[in-house]
């Protein structure tokens, strides 16, 4: 392997690690804010206990989300210095905005939320978690706007004197249609993740509680939480279909190679069939055999019509690109894009089914106690995580070999292949950091999983009964602490 | 003042924020294990002292760290050539810093989650590694930035290990480490009362000779090798403030004034370093014309203008609510005020 391959593996591994934890943070922060708001408004102690319980899980997750995110901020310069020089004028701005607007907010106010339970007035303490929820979502917007520039560069032109891309329109960069729909898609995905997490955990605890200690906690806490999570998951699933459909339509126009590759569509066809199952080595158009195909789907995905749509195939696009950008292989890995796309969509069925089952089993005050239902809840939780990863793998590997995909209607010189973007390191140096991060993150992910499992199994704790009203700082100069690391 | 000059000052200000706020965070992390060892008595009491020390930075350390993230992003946005060259040249030090910071984050956040001595020992090792490594290596990194790297005519660095690790840069690392450890001791003295505060005074006294020698030596070397005439001023301020802080800590009270004095030292050292650099960002040791400067390394005026509006409106807000956070948690803490551990046992009972 050369430094390019190792650098790509490193960026992929570290980003996928980061995005295991990120969606749960993005989706769970608003959900916890909602739980705390319900407690604040109604005074119902069950919602306080839920806030504390999911708050602990949130913080265990938040820590590793921050830890895996730190690397990303520096990795562009470390491994992709030529890319960083080429687009820094444009790409750096949303990153800096993310720091100024989102990271400062979330990091400061999460500290106030953790330590402020008995220190801040309750309304102010509630505002803190809402600001955290705003911060994590704002951060998603800016980083996705930066990523969307790589997928569909707008608001930029190439300066031949410096050989660098330059920002011409910051508003265009932030209102990039790719950015807006990718942001909405990622955020609804995060809400699905958190909704399924809350519903799955609550369902399991509801069954366990009813079977062991009696239904009291199931009635007051777990049933409402499972229903809240299920409704959030269902609404998010609808949002994912809608935003995903629009994103797909944009991609057919802006990144036709990515969509052709996702469909294993090798040759330009009119009204091609949507392929559900193919066999073959998949990275080679000649060996792909389509086994199951469905008509009408693909034309609808592309242009909201059922026929009369001509879509370009991988081989034809490859020839066009060679004419336009010179010799080279412009095809992504067909196997990965094909299956990642299908995994992302297919995994949606699991949380949707579980949410429907939950709403059915809890109808009119019922408390389910079927063992299979509790297990179904736990088994549902990983599905959205896997779908998130599959979606990002599809998005990112579908734009290969580009790191900045040429915009068909933009400045054609604002483009860069990953080959030209990588730093000039030796493969050994990058392999060393790849091994370091992979092992370190792997170990931390194991600890994270163990901690999350441990805290879920333990369930809400006795010492998290409703708090005393906040005490103003006492006149003597020592602070009583409600929480200490 | 042009935009490029403004952005040199703004990035220096962001790094200054990072050093001022993370400086004592690193110091607390570096001294946390000693705080546990120093106290005589039962393991239970020692654990409480260690937690008291850690919780002086409890609500704020995460936000303090964001100053570094934002400084890095601002380098990327305002001086992309600098960002790309520095971070790809200082590859291994940066890798070690990142590993340390990762360990520190999860060490602090997960430490209290499980009530078990072995679990806490691993967390403490992570916190210590995540405080010592960056405290030393940021000093090394800043010394490298002042001293320069072998940048070739294409603007690419040909740095080898000896360019990064030299007597001067190692002295820089030891100077920042000792300064941060001292700063952390003064901060704990300011934020606690009782035995933890007494231990903090003791640590500050033990550290006073090393910090004066190392930080003073590094300051003088920087001034003689790379300084400008006016940078004698921040150097003198740093030395006087440091002596003042040390004297106050020996006297055994006035930790508030000692803390302000140490802040002045950190700020003056940063001014000395960035002042020695200006207007270079990364001088080339091969040919003075090949280095990265604020003029050949910057983004376009349009980007700089947008970034200026954003940071000049948002930074005051950030400073405002961060200051308020410090105000909310202004009271001193003691080992006795640390609540009992609410971590779960390692195994399901």
GROMACS .gro file of C-alpha atoms in nm, chain A residues 233-415:
model
  183
  233UNK     CA    1  -3.835   0.731   1.499
  234UNK     CA    2  -4.142   0.708   1.275
  235UNK     CA    3  -4.148   1.079   1.196
  236UNK     CA    4  -3.773   1.065   1.130
  237UNK     CA    5  -3.816   0.766   0.899
  238UNK     CA    6  -4.070   0.963   0.696
  239UNK     CA    7  -3.829   1.257   0.689
  240UNK     CA    8  -3.550   1.028   0.575
  241UNK     CA    9  -3.754   0.906   0.278
  242UNK     CA   10  -3.840   1.260   0.178
  243UNK     CA   11  -3.492   1.413   0.223
  244UNK     CA   12  -3.323   1.107   0.076
  245UNK     CA   13  -3.541   1.124  -0.233
  246UNK     CA   14  -3.452   1.489  -0.293
  247UNK     CA   15  -3.085   1.419  -0.230
  248UNK     CA   16  -3.097   1.135  -0.481
  249UNK     CA   17  -3.254   1.358  -0.745
  250UNK     CA   18  -2.979   1.615  -0.688
  251UNK     CA   19  -2.714   1.346  -0.721
  252UNK     CA   20  -2.850   1.221  -1.054
  253UNK     CA   21  -2.784   1.571  -1.189
  254UNK     CA   22  -2.474   1.675  -0.992
  255UNK     CA   23  -2.287   1.346  -0.946
  256UNK     CA   24  -2.425   1.107  -1.209
  257UNK     CA   25  -2.132   0.869  -1.165
  258UNK     CA   26  -2.222   0.812  -0.800
  259UNK     CA   27  -2.582   0.720  -0.881
  260UNK     CA   28  -2.492   0.506  -1.183
  261UNK     CA   29  -2.251   0.319  -0.961
  262UNK     CA   30  -2.510   0.281  -0.684
  263UNK     CA   31  -2.745   0.118  -0.936
  264UNK     CA   32  -2.479  -0.093  -1.107
  265UNK     CA   33  -2.603   0.076  -1.421
  266UNK     CA   34  -2.321   0.010  -1.659
  267UNK     CA   35  -2.460   0.144  -1.983
  268UNK     CA   36  -2.678   0.440  -2.058
  269UNK     CA   37  -3.039   0.325  -2.075
  270UNK     CA   38  -3.385   0.471  -2.103
  271UNK     CA   39  -3.613   0.366  -1.817
  272UNK     CA   40  -3.368   0.124  -1.659
  273UNK     CA   41  -3.490  -0.123  -1.397
  274UNK     CA   42  -3.407  -0.071  -1.029
  275UNK     CA   43  -3.187  -0.356  -0.926
  276UNK     CA   44  -3.253  -0.524  -0.594
  277UNK     CA   45  -3.005  -0.807  -0.613
  278UNK     CA   46  -2.704  -0.857  -0.834
  279UNK     CA   47  -2.418  -1.103  -0.834
  280UNK     CA   48  -2.072  -1.084  -0.983
  281UNK     CA   49  -1.740  -0.941  -0.881
  282UNK     CA   50  -1.915  -0.606  -0.889
  283UNK     CA   51  -1.613  -0.399  -0.946
  284UNK     CA   52  -1.630  -0.499  -1.304
  285UNK     CA   53  -1.927  -0.403  -1.517
  286UNK     CA   54  -1.887  -0.706  -1.746
  287UNK     CA   55  -1.946  -0.958  -1.471
  288UNK     CA   56  -2.250  -0.802  -1.308
  289UNK     CA   57  -2.565  -1.010  -1.339
  290UNK     CA   58  -2.887  -0.849  -1.228
  291UNK     CA   59  -3.104  -1.111  -1.061
  292UNK     CA   60  -3.403  -0.921  -0.927
  293UNK     CA   61  -3.517  -0.598  -1.085
  294UNK     CA   62  -3.810  -0.367  -1.038
  295UNK     CA   63  -3.939  -0.130  -1.306
  296UNK     CA   64  -4.047   0.235  -1.260
  297UNK     CA   65  -3.848   0.289  -0.937
  298UNK     CA   66  -3.536   0.432  -1.088
  299UNK     CA   67  -3.702   0.683  -1.320
  300UNK     CA   68  -3.904   0.799  -1.022
  301UNK     CA   69  -3.597   0.831  -0.802
  302UNK     CA   70  -3.424   1.034  -1.068
  303UNK     CA   71  -3.694   1.262  -1.202
  304UNK     CA   72  -4.027   1.185  -1.026
  305UNK     CA   73  -4.161   1.026  -1.345
  306UNK     CA   74  -4.231   0.664  -1.423
  307UNK     CA   75  -4.099   0.653  -1.777
  308UNK     CA   76  -3.920   0.849  -2.043
  309UNK     CA   77  -3.606   0.899  -1.831
  310UNK     CA   78  -3.263   0.831  -1.976
  311UNK     CA   79  -2.989   0.761  -1.722
  312UNK     CA   80  -2.621   0.752  -1.793
  313UNK     CA   81  -2.422   0.437  -1.727
  314UNK     CA   82  -2.084   0.398  -1.563
  315UNK     CA   83  -1.899   0.304  -1.882
  316UNK     CA   84  -2.039   0.596  -2.079
  317UNK     CA   85  -1.963   0.842  -1.800
  318UNK     CA   86  -1.611   0.703  -1.775
  319UNK     CA   87  -1.557   0.782  -2.145
  320UNK     CA   88  -1.705   1.131  -2.106
  321UNK     CA   89  -1.480   1.205  -1.808
  322UNK     CA   90  -1.172   1.085  -1.990
  323UNK     CA   91  -1.253   1.321  -2.275
  324UNK     CA   92  -1.307   1.603  -2.031
  325UNK     CA   93  -1.043   1.556  -1.763
  326UNK     CA   94  -0.784   1.339  -1.935
  327UNK     CA   95  -0.693   0.975  -1.890
  328UNK     CA   96  -0.773   0.812  -1.560
  329UNK     CA   97  -1.018   0.583  -1.389
  330UNK     CA   98  -1.316   0.786  -1.274
  331UNK     CA   99  -1.524   0.495  -1.146
  332UNK     CA  100  -1.589   0.442  -0.777
  333UNK     CA  101  -1.585   0.097  -0.624
  334UNK     CA  102  -1.911  -0.046  -0.761
  335UNK     CA  103  -1.939  -0.318  -0.500
  336UNK     CA  104  -1.922  -0.078  -0.207
  337UNK     CA  105  -2.153   0.187  -0.352
  338UNK     CA  106  -2.410  -0.072  -0.465
  339UNK     CA  107  -2.433  -0.252  -0.132
  340UNK     CA  108  -2.387   0.049   0.096
  341UNK     CA  109  -2.680   0.217  -0.078
  342UNK     CA  110  -2.900  -0.090  -0.031
  343UNK     CA  111  -2.790  -0.147   0.328
  344UNK     CA  112  -2.867   0.214   0.416
  345UNK     CA  113  -3.221   0.188   0.279
  346UNK     CA  114  -3.291  -0.169   0.388
  347UNK     CA  115  -3.187  -0.114   0.751
  348UNK     CA  116  -3.461   0.145   0.784
  349UNK     CA  117  -3.718  -0.135   0.799
  350UNK     CA  118  -3.598  -0.252   1.142
  351UNK     CA  119  -3.667   0.062   1.350
  352UNK     CA  120  -3.987   0.136   1.158
  353UNK     CA  121  -4.122  -0.212   1.229
  354UNK     CA  122  -4.017  -0.189   1.592
  355UNK     CA  123  -4.179   0.153   1.636
  356UNK     CA  124  -4.507   0.027   1.487
  357UNK     CA  125  -4.498  -0.281   1.711
  358UNK     CA  126  -4.434  -0.060   2.014
  359UNK     CA  127  -4.724   0.172   1.938
  360UNK     CA  128  -4.949  -0.128   1.885
  361UNK     CA  129  -4.844  -0.312   2.201
  362UNK     CA  130  -4.873  -0.001   2.419
  363UNK     CA  131  -5.212   0.106   2.282
  364UNK     CA  132  -5.468   0.228   2.535
  365UNK     CA  133  -5.250   0.202   2.843
  366UNK     CA  134  -5.123  -0.152   2.782
  367UNK     CA  135  -4.785  -0.255   2.925
  368UNK     CA  136  -4.630  -0.531   2.715
  369UNK     CA  137  -4.433  -0.803   2.894
  370UNK     CA  138  -4.340  -1.034   2.606
  371UNK     CA  139  -3.974  -1.137   2.628
  372UNK     CA  140  -3.934  -1.131   2.249
  373UNK     CA  141  -4.049  -0.770   2.244
  374UNK     CA  142  -3.783  -0.664   2.494
  375UNK     CA  143  -3.515  -0.840   2.290
  376UNK     CA  144  -3.651  -0.687   1.970
  377UNK     CA  145  -3.602  -0.347   2.136
  378UNK     CA  146  -3.236  -0.414   2.209
  379UNK     CA  147  -3.172  -0.562   1.864
  380UNK     CA  148  -3.328  -0.258   1.697
  381UNK     CA  149  -3.074  -0.016   1.843
  382UNK     CA  150  -2.778  -0.101   1.616
  383UNK     CA  151  -2.976  -0.079   1.291
  384UNK     CA  152  -2.980   0.302   1.258
  385UNK     CA  153  -2.610   0.318   1.351
  386UNK     CA  154  -2.531   0.076   1.070
  387UNK     CA  155  -2.756   0.266   0.829
  388UNK     CA  156  -2.581   0.596   0.914
  389UNK     CA  157  -2.241   0.441   0.846
  390UNK     CA  158  -2.360   0.280   0.525
  391UNK     CA  159  -2.502   0.610   0.405
  392UNK     CA  160  -2.180   0.800   0.467
  393UNK     CA  161  -1.970   0.523   0.315
  394UNK     CA  162  -2.189   0.546   0.004
  395UNK     CA  163  -2.167   0.927  -0.008
  396UNK     CA  164  -1.792   0.939   0.039
  397UNK     CA  165  -1.683   0.637  -0.163
  398UNK     CA  166  -1.928   0.728  -0.438
  399UNK     CA  167  -1.731   1.045  -0.513
  400UNK     CA  168  -1.403   0.863  -0.562
  401UNK     CA  169  -1.159   0.926  -0.721
  402UNK     CA  170  -1.238   1.292  -0.653
  403UNK     CA  171  -1.183   1.475  -0.328
  404UNK     CA  172  -1.344   1.780  -0.486
  405UNK     CA  173  -1.596   1.661  -0.745
  406UNK     CA  174  -1.616   1.892  -1.048
  407UNK     CA  175  -1.951   2.070  -1.050
  408UNK     CA  176  -2.113   2.016  -1.394
  409UNK     CA  177  -2.242   2.373  -1.390
  410UNK     CA  178  -1.957   2.537  -1.198
  411UNK     CA  179  -1.594   2.629  -1.255
  412UNK     CA  180  -1.449   2.307  -1.400
  413UNK     CA  181  -1.108   2.390  -1.257
  414UNK     CA  182  -1.237   2.365  -0.900
  415UNK     CA  183  -1.172   1.993  -0.885
   0.00000   0.00000   0.00000
